[in-house]
Short mmCIF file of C-alpha atoms and ligand atoms in Angstrom, two decimals:
data_model
loop_
_atom_site.label_atom_id
_atom_site.label_comp_id
_atom_site.label_asym_id
_atom_site.label_seq_id
_atom_site.Cartn_x
_atom_site.Cartn_y
_atom_site.Cartn_z
CA MET R 291 -24.06 22.85 25.37
CA ILE R 292 -21.76 20.35 23.79
CA GLY R 293 -22.60 18.04 20.92
CA HIS R 294 -20.94 14.70 20.14
CA VAL R 295 -21.07 13.21 16.67
CA ASP R 296 -20.08 9.55 16.41
CA ALA R 297 -20.35 7.45 13.21
CA ASP R 298 -22.17 4.08 13.55
CA CYS R 299 -19.76 1.22 12.85
CA PHE R 300 -17.65 3.68 10.91
CA TYR R 301 -15.30 1.39 8.95
CA VAL R 302 -18.19 -0.75 7.85
CA SER R 303 -20.32 2.30 6.95
CA ALA R 304 -17.36 3.69 5.01
CA GLU R 305 -17.15 0.52 2.97
CA ARG R 306 -20.88 0.68 2.30
CA VAL R 307 -20.45 4.15 0.85
CA ARG R 308 -18.39 2.76 -2.00
CA PHE R 309 -19.97 -0.70 -2.07
CA PRO R 310 -23.63 -0.15 -1.43
CA HIS R 311 -24.48 -3.81 -1.92
CA LEU R 312 -22.89 -4.41 1.49
CA ARG R 313 -25.93 -2.73 3.14
CA GLY R 314 -27.89 -5.00 5.35
CA MET R 315 -25.24 -7.72 5.14
CA PRO R 316 -23.15 -8.90 8.14
CA VAL R 317 -19.84 -7.25 7.44
CA GLY R 318 -16.56 -7.38 9.37
CA VAL R 319 -13.44 -5.29 8.66
CA LEU R 320 -10.18 -6.92 9.44
CA GLY R 321 -7.07 -5.26 10.91
CA ASN R 322 -3.55 -4.94 9.74
CA HIS R 323 -2.65 -8.59 9.49
CA GLY R 324 -5.99 -9.96 8.34
CA ALA R 325 -6.51 -11.80 11.63
CA CYS R 326 -8.81 -9.68 13.87
CA ILE R 327 -12.10 -7.92 13.44
CA ILE R 328 -11.61 -4.24 14.02
CA ALA R 329 -15.15 -3.16 13.10
CA LYS R 330 -18.34 -5.07 12.53
CA SER R 331 -21.79 -4.16 11.24
CA TYR R 332 -24.83 -4.44 13.55
CA GLU R 333 -25.80 -7.59 11.70
CA MET R 334 -22.50 -9.26 12.52
CA LYS R 335 -22.61 -7.93 16.08
CA ALA R 336 -25.99 -9.62 16.48
CA ALA R 337 -24.34 -12.90 15.66
CA GLY R 338 -22.02 -12.51 18.65
CA VAL R 339 -18.90 -11.18 16.89
CA LYS R 340 -17.10 -8.59 18.91
CA THR R 341 -14.34 -6.08 18.07
CA GLY R 342 -11.05 -7.90 18.50
CA THR R 343 -12.50 -11.32 17.70
CA PRO R 344 -10.10 -13.35 15.52
CA ILE R 345 -11.56 -14.26 12.16
CA TRP R 346 -11.36 -17.99 12.89
CA GLU R 347 -13.69 -17.46 15.80
CA ALA R 348 -15.92 -15.02 13.93
CA VAL R 349 -16.61 -17.33 10.98
CA PRO R 350 -18.30 -20.12 12.93
CA LEU R 351 -20.38 -17.43 14.74
CA CYS R 352 -21.27 -15.65 11.49
CA PRO R 353 -20.78 -17.97 8.50
CA GLN R 354 -22.71 -15.69 6.17
CA GLY R 355 -20.61 -12.69 7.14
CA VAL R 356 -18.35 -10.96 4.58
CA TYR R 357 -14.81 -10.10 5.70
CA LEU R 358 -13.08 -7.02 4.24
CA LYS R 359 -9.51 -5.76 4.28
CA ARG R 360 -9.20 -2.37 6.01
CA ASP R 361 -8.33 0.81 4.06
CA PHE R 362 -7.43 3.67 6.29
CA THR R 363 -6.75 5.99 3.42
CA TRP R 364 -10.37 5.77 2.40
CA TYR R 365 -11.64 6.06 5.95
CA GLU R 366 -9.66 9.26 6.39
CA VAL R 367 -11.21 10.77 3.27
CA LEU R 368 -14.67 10.27 4.74
CA SER R 369 -13.52 11.33 8.19
CA ARG R 370 -12.31 14.71 6.86
CA LYS R 371 -15.58 15.18 4.98
CA MET R 372 -17.52 14.58 8.16
CA LEU R 373 -15.36 16.94 10.13
CA ALA R 374 -15.85 19.70 7.50
CA ILE R 375 -19.64 19.42 7.80
CA VAL R 376 -19.56 19.74 11.58
CA GLN R 377 -17.12 22.61 11.35
CA ALA R 378 -19.54 24.44 8.98
CA ALA R 379 -22.25 23.94 11.55
CA SER R 380 -20.35 25.06 14.66
CA PRO R 381 -17.60 27.58 15.42
CA ARG R 382 -15.83 25.24 17.87
CA VAL R 383 -15.09 21.67 16.83
CA GLU R 384 -12.78 19.06 18.21
CA PHE R 385 -11.48 16.30 15.89
CA TYR R 386 -11.66 13.73 18.63
CA SER R 387 -11.07 10.45 16.77
CA ILE R 388 -11.35 9.25 13.17
CA ASP R 389 -15.15 9.09 13.44
CA GLU R 390 -16.02 11.42 16.36
CA GLN R 391 -16.22 15.11 16.85
CA PHE R 392 -17.21 17.28 19.77
CA TYR R 393 -18.74 20.64 18.88
CA LEU R 394 -20.17 23.69 20.53
CA ALA R 395 -23.93 23.39 20.14
CA ARG R 396 -25.36 26.86 20.09
CA ASP R 397 -28.84 25.58 19.50
CA TRP R 398 -29.77 22.38 21.21
CA THR R 399 -33.04 21.02 19.92
CA LEU R 400 -33.52 17.53 18.63
CA ASP R 401 -34.39 19.10 15.35
CA THR R 402 -31.00 20.66 14.74
CA ALA R 403 -29.27 17.49 15.75
CA ARG R 404 -31.40 15.56 13.25
CA ARG R 405 -30.66 18.07 10.52
CA LEU R 406 -26.85 17.76 11.06
CA GLN R 407 -27.33 13.92 11.13
CA SER R 408 -29.14 13.86 7.81
CA GLU R 409 -26.75 16.30 6.25
CA ILE R 410 -23.83 13.93 7.07
CA LEU R 411 -25.76 10.95 5.75
CA GLN R 412 -26.63 12.72 2.54
CA ARG R 413 -23.24 14.29 1.82
CA VAL R 414 -20.93 11.65 3.20
CA GLY R 415 -23.11 8.57 3.18
CA VAL R 416 -22.26 7.54 6.79
CA PRO R 417 -24.88 7.21 9.45
CA VAL R 418 -24.02 8.90 12.72
CA SER R 419 -25.53 9.24 16.16
CA ILE R 420 -25.47 12.62 17.96
CA GLY R 421 -25.63 13.45 21.63
CA ILE R 422 -26.08 16.89 23.11
CA ALA R 423 -25.45 17.60 26.79
CA PRO R 424 -23.89 20.20 29.09
CA THR R 425 -20.56 18.24 29.19
CA LYS R 426 -18.42 16.22 26.77
CA THR R 427 -18.67 13.10 28.96
CA LEU R 428 -22.49 13.26 29.07
CA ALA R 429 -22.71 14.06 25.38
CA LYS R 430 -20.60 10.98 24.47
CA LEU R 431 -22.63 8.83 26.80
CA ILE R 432 -26.00 9.90 25.33
CA SER R 433 -24.79 9.52 21.69
CA ASP R 434 -23.57 6.06 22.54
CA THR R 435 -26.91 5.00 24.00
CA SER R 436 -28.75 6.51 20.99
CA LYS R 437 -27.03 4.21 18.58
CA PRO R 438 -27.64 3.30 15.81
CA PHE R 439 -28.65 6.44 13.89
CA GLY R 440 -30.14 8.14 16.93
CA CYS R 441 -30.08 11.54 18.60
CA GLY R 442 -30.26 12.17 22.30
CA ILE R 443 -30.28 15.29 24.44
CA VAL R 444 -29.56 15.71 28.13
CA LEU R 445 -31.31 19.00 28.92
CA ASP R 446 -32.01 18.91 32.62
CA GLN R 447 -31.52 17.04 35.92
CA HIS R 448 -34.20 14.59 35.04
CA ASP R 449 -32.62 13.61 31.66
CA ARG R 450 -29.24 13.29 33.36
CA GLN R 451 -30.52 10.97 36.09
CA GLU R 452 -32.36 8.84 33.57
CA LEU R 453 -29.10 8.49 31.48
CA LEU R 454 -26.96 7.57 34.46
CA ALA R 455 -29.26 5.32 36.44
CA GLY R 456 -27.97 1.76 36.51
CA ARG R 457 -25.60 2.31 33.63
CA PRO R 458 -22.28 0.52 34.12
CA ILE R 459 -19.51 2.92 34.93
CA THR R 460 -17.36 1.20 32.29
CA ASP R 461 -19.62 2.82 29.67
CA VAL R 462 -17.86 6.12 30.43
CA SER R 463 -14.88 6.54 28.19
CA GLY R 464 -11.98 7.31 30.54
CA ILE R 465 -12.86 4.70 33.12
CA ALA R 466 -10.57 1.82 32.17
CA LYS R 467 -10.84 -1.69 33.61
CA ARG R 468 -8.32 -1.04 36.41
CA ASN R 469 -10.15 2.00 37.70
CA ALA R 470 -13.49 0.21 37.36
CA ALA R 471 -12.10 -2.52 39.58
CA ARG R 472 -10.96 0.02 42.17
CA LEU R 473 -14.38 1.61 42.19
CA ALA R 474 -16.06 -1.75 42.50
CA GLU R 475 -14.12 -2.43 45.65
CA HIS R 476 -15.94 0.52 47.13
CA GLY R 477 -19.35 -0.59 45.83
CA ILE R 478 -19.40 1.81 42.86
CA THR R 479 -20.34 0.07 39.66
CA THR R 480 -22.78 2.39 37.98
CA CYS R 481 -22.72 5.95 36.63
CA ASP R 482 -25.28 7.21 39.09
CA GLN R 483 -23.40 5.75 42.03
CA PHE R 484 -20.22 7.41 40.73
CA ALA R 485 -21.94 10.81 40.36
CA ALA R 486 -23.46 10.54 43.87
CA ALA R 487 -20.14 9.57 45.47
CA ASP R 488 -18.07 12.01 47.51
CA ARG R 489 -15.97 14.20 45.17
CA ALA R 490 -12.94 14.21 47.49
CA PHE R 491 -13.06 10.43 47.73
CA ILE R 492 -13.10 10.07 43.90
CA ARG R 493 -10.17 12.39 43.65
CA TRP R 494 -8.27 10.36 46.22
CA LEU R 495 -9.09 7.10 44.44
CA LEU R 496 -8.70 8.10 40.78
CA THR R 497 -6.75 11.42 40.95
CA LYS R 498 -7.72 14.46 38.95
CA THR R 499 -8.76 12.49 35.88
CA GLY R 500 -11.45 10.80 37.98
CA GLU R 501 -12.53 14.04 39.55
CA ASP R 502 -12.92 15.63 36.15
CA LEU R 503 -15.24 12.81 35.13
CA TRP R 504 -17.16 13.29 38.41
CA TRP R 505 -17.82 16.97 37.60
CA GLU R 506 -18.73 16.06 34.03
CA LEU R 507 -21.17 13.37 35.02
CA ASN R 508 -22.77 15.84 37.43
CA GLY R 509 -23.35 18.24 34.55
CA ILE R 510 -20.45 20.71 35.21
CA SER R 511 -18.26 21.07 32.16
CA VAL R 512 -14.53 20.91 33.00
CA LEU R 513 -13.20 19.26 29.85
CA PRO R 514 -13.07 21.93 27.12
CA ILE R 515 -13.54 21.43 23.34
CA GLN R 516 -10.04 21.30 22.03
CA MET R 517 -9.80 22.86 18.59
CA LYS R 518 -6.11 22.14 18.38
CA ARG R 519 -4.57 18.88 19.27
CA PRO R 520 -3.04 19.15 22.77
CA GLU R 521 0.73 18.83 22.76
CA HIS R 522 1.99 15.25 23.02
CA LYS R 523 3.42 14.00 26.24
CA PHE R 524 4.85 11.10 24.26
CA ILE R 525 4.53 9.62 20.74
CA SER R 526 4.32 5.88 20.26
CA ARG R 527 4.45 3.59 17.26
CA GLY R 528 4.10 -0.12 17.14
CA GLY R 529 1.45 -2.73 17.62
CA SER R 530 1.07 -6.36 16.68
CA ILE R 531 3.93 -7.87 14.71
CA GLY R 532 1.57 -10.48 13.19
CA ALA R 533 2.25 -14.09 14.18
CA ALA R 534 4.31 -14.17 17.33
CA SER R 535 8.03 -14.62 16.58
CA ARG R 536 11.39 -15.35 18.19
CA ASP R 537 13.30 -14.95 15.01
CA PRO R 538 15.89 -12.24 15.87
CA ALA R 539 16.06 -10.89 12.31
CA ARG R 540 12.32 -10.50 12.06
CA VAL R 541 11.84 -8.87 15.50
CA ARG R 542 14.79 -6.59 14.81
CA ALA R 543 13.26 -5.63 11.48
CA PHE R 544 10.07 -4.67 13.26
CA VAL R 545 12.05 -2.43 15.63
CA VAL R 546 13.58 -0.70 12.60
CA ARG R 547 10.17 -0.31 10.94
CA ASN R 548 8.64 1.16 14.04
CA ILE R 549 11.55 3.51 14.56
CA GLU R 550 11.12 4.75 10.97
CA ARG R 551 7.45 5.34 11.63
CA LEU R 552 8.23 7.09 14.93
CA VAL R 553 10.83 9.37 13.24
CA GLU R 554 8.16 10.31 10.65
CA ALA R 555 5.75 11.29 13.40
CA LEU R 556 8.42 13.29 15.29
CA THR R 557 9.25 15.08 12.01
CA HIS R 558 5.56 15.79 11.40
CA TYR R 559 5.06 17.32 14.90
CA LYS R 560 8.43 19.02 14.77
CA VAL R 561 9.51 17.56 18.09
CA CYS R 562 12.46 15.50 19.32
CA CYS R 563 12.86 13.45 22.46
CA ASP R 564 15.19 13.00 25.39
CA HIS R 565 14.18 9.38 26.14
CA LEU R 566 13.32 6.33 24.09
CA ILE R 567 11.20 3.53 25.55
CA LEU R 568 10.94 0.02 24.10
CA SER R 569 8.15 -2.17 25.27
CA LEU R 570 7.82 -5.84 24.27
CA LEU R 571 4.85 -8.08 24.84
CA PHE R 572 5.30 -11.86 24.75
CA THR R 573 2.92 -14.70 24.34
CA ASP R 574 4.77 -16.79 26.92
CA ALA R 575 6.44 -14.31 29.31
CA PRO R 576 5.49 -11.07 31.14
CA GLU R 577 5.65 -7.82 29.30
CA ARG R 578 8.92 -5.80 29.57
CA THR R 579 9.48 -2.14 29.18
CA LEU R 580 12.79 -0.40 29.27
CA ARG R 581 13.87 3.23 28.87
CA SER R 582 17.03 4.73 27.52
CA SER R 583 18.32 8.28 27.96
CA LEU R 584 19.61 9.80 24.75
CA LEU R 585 22.62 11.89 24.22
CA GLY R 586 20.92 15.24 23.97
CA SER R 587 17.50 15.63 22.37
CA GLN R 588 17.14 13.39 19.36
CA GLY R 589 14.70 13.03 16.50
CA ASP R 590 16.68 11.34 13.83
CA PHE R 591 16.67 7.73 12.69
CA ASP R 592 20.21 6.68 13.52
CA ALA R 593 20.24 7.87 17.10
CA LEU R 594 16.82 6.42 17.92
CA LEU R 595 17.56 3.16 16.24
CA GLU R 596 20.78 2.85 18.10
CA ALA R 597 18.98 3.38 21.37
CA ALA R 598 16.22 0.92 20.45
CA LEU R 599 18.66 -1.79 19.39
CA HIS R 600 20.57 -1.28 22.60
CA LEU R 601 17.34 -1.87 24.61
CA LEU R 602 16.21 -4.83 22.45
CA PRO R 603 18.28 -7.64 23.99
CA LEU R 604 17.73 -6.19 27.50
CA ALA R 605 13.95 -6.10 27.02
CA TRP R 606 13.81 -9.46 25.24
CA GLN R 607 14.04 -11.63 28.30
CA PRO R 608 14.09 -14.54 28.26
CA PRO R 609 15.56 -14.54 24.76
CA THR R 610 13.53 -17.62 23.89
CA ALA R 611 10.23 -15.82 24.42
CA PHE R 612 7.86 -15.26 21.53
CA VAL R 613 7.41 -11.53 20.75
CA HIS R 614 3.83 -10.63 19.90
CA TYR R 615 3.42 -6.84 20.31
CA MET R 616 5.94 -4.04 20.36
CA HIS R 617 5.92 -0.34 21.02
CA VAL R 618 8.65 2.25 20.56
CA ILE R 619 7.89 5.41 22.46
CA ALA R 620 9.51 8.84 22.31
CA ALA R 621 9.28 10.51 25.73
CA ASN R 622 10.30 13.87 27.23
CA LEU R 623 9.40 15.62 24.00
CA ARG R 624 10.53 19.10 23.14
CA PRO R 625 10.13 21.31 20.09
CA VAL R 626 12.94 20.80 17.58
CA ALA R 627 13.69 24.52 17.71
CA ARG R 628 14.36 24.34 21.46
CA ARG R 629 16.30 21.12 21.60
CA GLN R 630 19.53 20.51 23.44
CA ARG R 631 22.25 20.04 20.88
CA SER R 632 24.79 17.32 21.26
CA LEU R 633 28.52 18.01 20.80
CA PHE R 634 28.79 14.98 18.59
CA GLU R 635 26.03 15.76 16.11
CA GLN R 636 26.42 14.83 12.39
CA PRO R 637 24.55 15.79 9.26
CA LYS R 638 21.51 13.63 8.57
CA LEU R 639 20.59 11.08 5.97
CA GLU R 640 17.15 11.53 7.34
CA ASP R 641 16.38 14.57 5.26
CA ILE R 642 17.24 12.79 2.05
CA LYS R 643 15.02 9.86 3.07
CA HIS R 644 12.20 12.23 3.85
CA ALA R 645 12.56 14.03 0.53
CA VAL R 646 12.61 10.75 -1.45
CA ASN R 647 9.65 9.26 0.32
CA SER R 648 7.44 12.33 0.05
CA GLU R 649 8.05 12.12 -3.70
CA MET R 650 7.99 8.33 -4.26
CA GLY R 651 5.61 7.16 -1.52
CA ARG R 652 6.01 6.11 2.04
CA PHE R 653 8.75 3.50 2.71
CA ALA R 654 10.06 3.76 -0.87
CA LEU R 655 13.45 4.42 0.72
CA ARG R 656 13.83 2.58 3.98
CA SER R 657 16.36 0.86 6.12
CA GLY R 658 17.82 -2.35 4.68
CA ALA R 659 17.29 -3.93 8.12
CA THR R 660 13.59 -4.19 7.30
CA MET R 661 14.29 -6.69 4.53
CA PRO R 662 13.00 -9.75 6.47
CA LEU R 663 9.50 -8.17 6.39
CA VAL R 664 8.72 -8.97 2.77
CA ASP R 665 5.13 -9.85 3.77
CA VAL R 666 4.62 -6.49 5.46
CA TYR R 667 6.10 -4.22 2.82
CA GLY R 668 4.78 -6.41 -0.01
CA ASP R 669 1.30 -5.20 0.78
CA ALA R 670 0.74 -1.59 -0.17
CA ALA R 671 -2.10 -1.25 2.43
CA ASN R 672 0.43 -1.59 5.24
CA ALA R 673 1.95 1.73 4.38
CA TYR R 674 -0.90 3.57 6.04
CA ASP R 675 -2.27 3.07 9.50
CA ILE R 676 -4.82 4.70 11.76
CA CYS R 677 -2.14 6.52 13.83
CA ASP R 678 -0.97 8.14 10.57
CA ILE R 679 -4.14 10.28 10.50
CA TYR R 680 -2.81 13.40 12.10
CA GLY R 681 -4.70 15.99 14.12
CA LYS R 682 -7.08 13.78 16.20
CA SER R 683 -7.17 14.68 19.87
CA CYS R 684 -7.85 11.07 20.97
CA PHE R 685 -5.83 8.04 19.75
CA MET C 258 -7.90 -20.41 -3.33
CA CYS C 259 -11.59 -19.92 -4.00
CA LYS C 260 -14.15 -22.71 -3.77
CA GLY C 261 -17.08 -20.56 -4.81
CA ILE C 262 -18.18 -17.08 -5.76
CA SER C 263 -21.21 -14.87 -5.37
CA ILE C 264 -22.45 -12.30 -7.88
CA LEU C 265 -25.30 -9.79 -7.49
CA ARG C 266 -28.49 -11.09 -9.08
CA ALA C 267 -28.98 -7.65 -10.58
CA LYS C 268 -25.92 -8.13 -12.83
CA ILE C 269 -27.37 -11.17 -14.61
CA LYS C 270 -29.79 -10.58 -17.52
CA GLN C 271 -33.26 -12.24 -17.14
CA GLU C 272 -32.73 -14.26 -20.32
CA LEU C 273 -29.50 -15.80 -19.03
CA TYR C 274 -31.11 -16.30 -15.62
CA GLU C 275 -33.89 -18.39 -17.14
CA GLN C 276 -31.86 -20.17 -19.67
CA HIS C 277 -29.52 -21.58 -16.98
CA GLU C 278 -32.23 -21.98 -14.35
CA LEU C 279 -30.33 -19.83 -11.95
CA ALA C 280 -33.27 -19.38 -9.53
CA ARG C 281 -31.88 -22.24 -7.39
CA ARG C 282 -28.75 -20.21 -6.79
CA VAL C 283 -30.46 -17.22 -5.29
CA THR C 284 -29.65 -16.26 -1.71
CA LEU C 285 -30.36 -13.15 0.31
CA ARG C 286 -28.22 -11.92 3.19
CA GLY C 287 -28.36 -8.19 2.65
CA GLU C 288 -30.58 -5.82 0.76
CA GLN C 289 -29.69 -7.28 -2.63
CA GLU C 290 -30.10 -10.83 -3.90
CA GLU C 291 -27.07 -12.77 -4.82
CA LEU C 292 -26.33 -15.84 -6.89
CA HIS C 293 -23.90 -18.44 -5.43
CA PHE C 294 -21.74 -20.62 -7.64
CA MET C 295 -19.87 -23.35 -5.76
CA TYR C 296 -17.46 -25.99 -6.99
CA THR C 297 -19.36 -28.52 -4.94
CA ASP C 298 -22.77 -27.75 -6.53
CA PRO C 299 -24.56 -30.49 -8.48
CA VAL C 300 -24.09 -28.35 -11.60
CA VAL C 301 -20.61 -26.81 -11.64
CA GLU C 302 -20.62 -23.51 -13.58
CA LEU C 303 -19.37 -19.90 -13.36
CA PRO C 304 -20.35 -16.57 -14.94
CA VAL C 305 -17.78 -15.48 -17.41
CA ILE C 306 -17.28 -12.35 -19.54
CA HIS C 307 -16.28 -13.76 -22.92
CA HIS C 308 -16.10 -11.70 -26.08
CA GLY C 309 -17.68 -8.86 -24.10
CA GLN C 310 -20.72 -10.88 -23.18
CA LEU C 311 -21.71 -12.25 -19.79
CA VAL C 312 -22.28 -15.96 -20.24
CA ILE C 313 -22.38 -19.05 -17.96
CA TYR C 314 -19.81 -21.81 -18.65
CA GLU C 315 -18.99 -25.09 -17.03
CA TRP C 316 -16.43 -24.63 -14.22
CA GLY C 317 -13.42 -26.80 -15.01
CA ASN C 318 -13.78 -30.53 -15.13
CA ARG C 319 -14.90 -31.98 -11.87
CA GLY C 320 -15.50 -35.61 -12.68
CA ASN C 321 -15.36 -36.45 -16.36
CA LYS C 322 -12.62 -39.07 -16.75
CA GLU C 323 -13.11 -39.35 -20.50
CA SER C 324 -12.51 -35.64 -21.11
CA ARG C 325 -9.14 -34.39 -22.21
CA LEU C 326 -9.47 -31.41 -19.87
CA PRO C 327 -7.53 -31.23 -16.56
CA ARG C 328 -9.65 -32.57 -13.73
CA THR C 329 -9.74 -29.52 -11.56
CA GLY C 330 -11.48 -26.09 -11.44
CA TRP C 331 -8.31 -24.04 -11.10
CA CYS C 332 -5.31 -23.11 -13.19
CA ARG C 333 -2.10 -22.07 -11.54
CA HIS C 334 -0.71 -18.87 -12.88
CA GLU C 335 2.75 -20.38 -12.78
CA SER C 336 1.67 -23.36 -14.93
CA LEU C 337 0.00 -21.03 -17.42
CA LYS C 338 3.15 -19.01 -17.70
CA ALA C 339 5.27 -22.11 -18.09
CA GLY C 340 3.18 -23.04 -21.09
CA LYS C 341 1.65 -26.18 -19.54
CA TRP C 342 -1.79 -25.15 -20.81
CA ARG C 343 -0.71 -24.09 -24.24
CA TRP C 344 -1.88 -27.26 -25.95
CA LEU C 345 -5.46 -26.34 -24.91
CA GLU C 346 -5.25 -22.87 -26.47
CA PRO C 347 -6.48 -21.13 -23.38
CA GLU C 348 -8.19 -17.78 -23.71
CA LEU C 349 -7.91 -15.23 -20.91
CA VAL C 350 -11.32 -14.12 -19.55
CA GLU C 351 -12.87 -12.39 -16.54
CA ILE C 352 -14.96 -14.16 -14.00
CA PRO C 353 -17.13 -11.41 -12.56
CA ALA C 354 -17.81 -11.73 -8.86
CA ASP C 355 -18.72 -9.69 -5.74
CA PHE C 356 -17.58 -12.17 -3.15
CA GLY C 357 -15.42 -15.26 -2.98
CA LEU C 358 -15.49 -18.19 -0.56
CA GLU C 359 -12.53 -20.07 0.82
CA LYS C 360 -12.40 -22.34 3.86
CA GLY C 361 -15.72 -20.89 4.96
CA VAL C 362 -14.49 -17.27 4.76
CA TRP C 363 -16.35 -14.94 2.50
CA PHE C 364 -14.09 -12.22 1.14
CA GLN C 365 -14.90 -9.21 -1.04
CA ILE C 366 -14.17 -9.16 -4.74
CA VAL C 367 -14.20 -5.71 -6.38
CA GLU C 368 -14.25 -6.53 -10.07
CA GLY C 369 -13.64 -10.20 -10.65
CA ILE C 370 -11.16 -13.01 -11.01
CA GLU C 371 -8.88 -13.84 -13.95
CA GLY C 372 -9.80 -17.04 -15.68
CA VAL C 373 -9.07 -19.07 -18.78
CA VAL C 374 -11.54 -20.69 -21.16
CA VAL C 375 -10.60 -23.87 -22.90
CA CYS C 376 -12.67 -26.22 -25.06
CA ASP C 377 -13.29 -29.88 -24.64
CA GLU C 378 -13.34 -32.40 -27.51
CA HIS C 379 -17.00 -31.47 -28.16
CA GLU C 380 -16.09 -27.84 -28.51
CA HIS C 381 -17.83 -26.99 -25.25
CA PRO C 382 -16.21 -24.14 -23.37
CA HIS C 383 -15.07 -24.65 -19.82
CA VAL C 384 -13.67 -21.97 -17.46
CA TYR C 385 -10.83 -22.40 -15.00
CA MET C 386 -10.11 -19.93 -12.24
CA ILE C 387 -6.51 -18.64 -12.22
CA THR C 388 -4.70 -18.83 -8.82
CA LYS C 389 -1.50 -17.31 -7.42
CA PRO C 390 0.44 -17.81 -4.17
CA ALA C 391 -1.64 -16.18 -1.36
CA SER C 392 -0.58 -12.81 -0.05
CA HIS C 393 0.31 -12.73 3.69
CA TYR C 394 -3.08 -11.00 4.39
CA PHE C 395 -5.16 -13.52 2.38
CA ALA C 396 -3.32 -16.44 3.93
CA THR C 397 -4.03 -15.10 7.45
CA MET C 398 -7.69 -14.57 6.57
CA THR C 399 -8.38 -17.89 4.96
CA LYS C 400 -5.50 -20.15 6.11
CA HIS C 401 -4.94 -21.10 2.50
CA ASP C 402 -1.63 -20.70 0.69
CA ARG C 403 -3.26 -20.01 -2.73
CA MET C 404 -5.54 -17.16 -3.76
CA PRO C 405 -7.57 -16.34 -6.83
CA ALA C 406 -5.89 -13.86 -9.28
CA LEU C 407 -8.04 -10.79 -8.54
CA ILE C 408 -8.46 -8.08 -11.19
CA ASN C 409 -7.21 -4.64 -10.07
CA GLN C 410 -7.39 -5.68 -6.42
CA GLU C 411 -5.00 -6.70 -3.69
CA ILE C 412 -5.96 -8.54 -0.55
MG1 MG B 145 -18.10 5.34 16.14
#
C-alpha cells in the first residue's frame, strides 16, 4: 500500500509555526512580487479567496485577513523536517513536492496514519492529511478529500467506489484542463466514469499518461514511489516579471537573470543542453516560444545568454507588446561528463562566479545587464525561490 | 505608510489596559485578542517602548492648531536625517506591533516600527511613526509609496 502525506495550507501553517498568534486568523501568503495569493488559510478560503487571487481582489473579500510575504528558505527547513520523519517511518519515500511525500505503507491501519500525523504535528508543528491506498493516484485523492487534518484509507473495492463516485475528474492530479475538456466531449466528467471507461479508448485519447491514471484509479499500481528524482527532460527557469513591461532594458535584464538561474540549476544537476528555448507571454498578444540549437552541448552562462538574446527580438513580436511572463528552458539535456565538446570552447568565467557566490551569497556576483532590476535584487527574499528547493520529484 | 497597528492584548499589562481604557480597542479575529490603534480613532494613541517601559502616548498631532508640533502622525526618515526635527529634540523609540494597516491591507509586523517621541509645550509626550520609501514588494501589496520603518524586518 502507498501512503500520501500532504501538509494543510503549508505556507500558512509554516508561518503559524513561528508566529503562533496567526492561528485561527484568515492568513494569505503572497508570491514573489507581493501581488498574488499563493497560499491561504481555511479561514481566508471561506471568505472566497482562491490561490492566485490578486491581493486587491482578496482584500475586499477578506478585509480582516492578514497578508504575509513568502519565505521559501523557512518553508524548506520545515519541508526537510517533515521528510525526515516520513523517512524514519518508511523504507521507501518519495519527496514529491515541498509539502507532499509518497511512502511505502507497510502497515495500513488508520491508527498508524494518525500516529504519523500527530508526530509531524508535534515535531514540525504543521498539520498534515494522510491518505493510504493501493496506488499513488488513489492515495493522493483520498488525502485531498480528508483535508484538513484528516486521514483516509482505501482498502477495498467498496472504499474505492465510494471515493470515485461523482468526484470531478479534474480532482485527479495529472488531468489538466485540456484533457478534462477532451474527456468531457465523450461524456466523461467524473472519476468513476473515467475508471469505468474502456482502457484502450483512454489510451487513444490521452496516451500512456492517461492510461497510467486509468490503471491507478482502478486500484492497480503502475506509478512507482521514486526515491530519486527522475532525470530531467528539460530544466526551466522564469515566471512573472512583475508588472508587465515593454522596456527593452528591463525585459533583457530578466532574460539575463533567468539565464543565471538556469545555469545554476544546470550546474547543480551536472547537465548541459543542446537546445535553448525562450518563451514569452504577453498581456496584449499571443504567447511565443522559440528554440535555438546550440553549438555543441552548453551549460555556461555566455553561450546560453547569447542564444537567449538572439531569440529575444524574434520571440518579442510585435515589439510593442507588453511582456508579462518569461521562461528560459534548457532542452536535450545530457550529463556534463558526456557532452559534445565544441571546437571553439573557451575557459569559463562561470567557475569564478560560482565560487564567489557560494561564499558571498547568491547573486553577489552577477551580470551587469541585470542592473535595471534594482527592485528585484534590492529585496533579499528574491534570492530564493520554490524551484531552488532541489530533489523534489514534482515541480 | 501605516494608518493603524494591532498589538496582541496579551502584551499589554492589565494596569495600562485599565488606565487607558483600552477595552474599546479589543478585537478578535484569531485565537488571540488584539488591540487596534488607528489614526482615525476618536482618541489617537499608540503603544510605545520608552525608557524600557511599555506606555501609551498620543499619536502625533491630528488636529491641534495651537500646538507647536507638526500636524501629522508620521515622520519621514529623510526629514529626520536632514535635521528638520532637531528643534523638537526627538527621541528614537520602538512602537511595538504585530500587524499594520495601510489602504485596507493588514500586513505582518515582526517586532515593531521605529518612532520618535517629542514633547509639546505642556511637556506631554507625542509619538510619530517613522516612514521610508516603500520597497517594491510593499508598494505592490498596499499601493502606497511610503512604508513604516520596520525593526529588523524587510517587506
Ligand atoms: Mg498541501
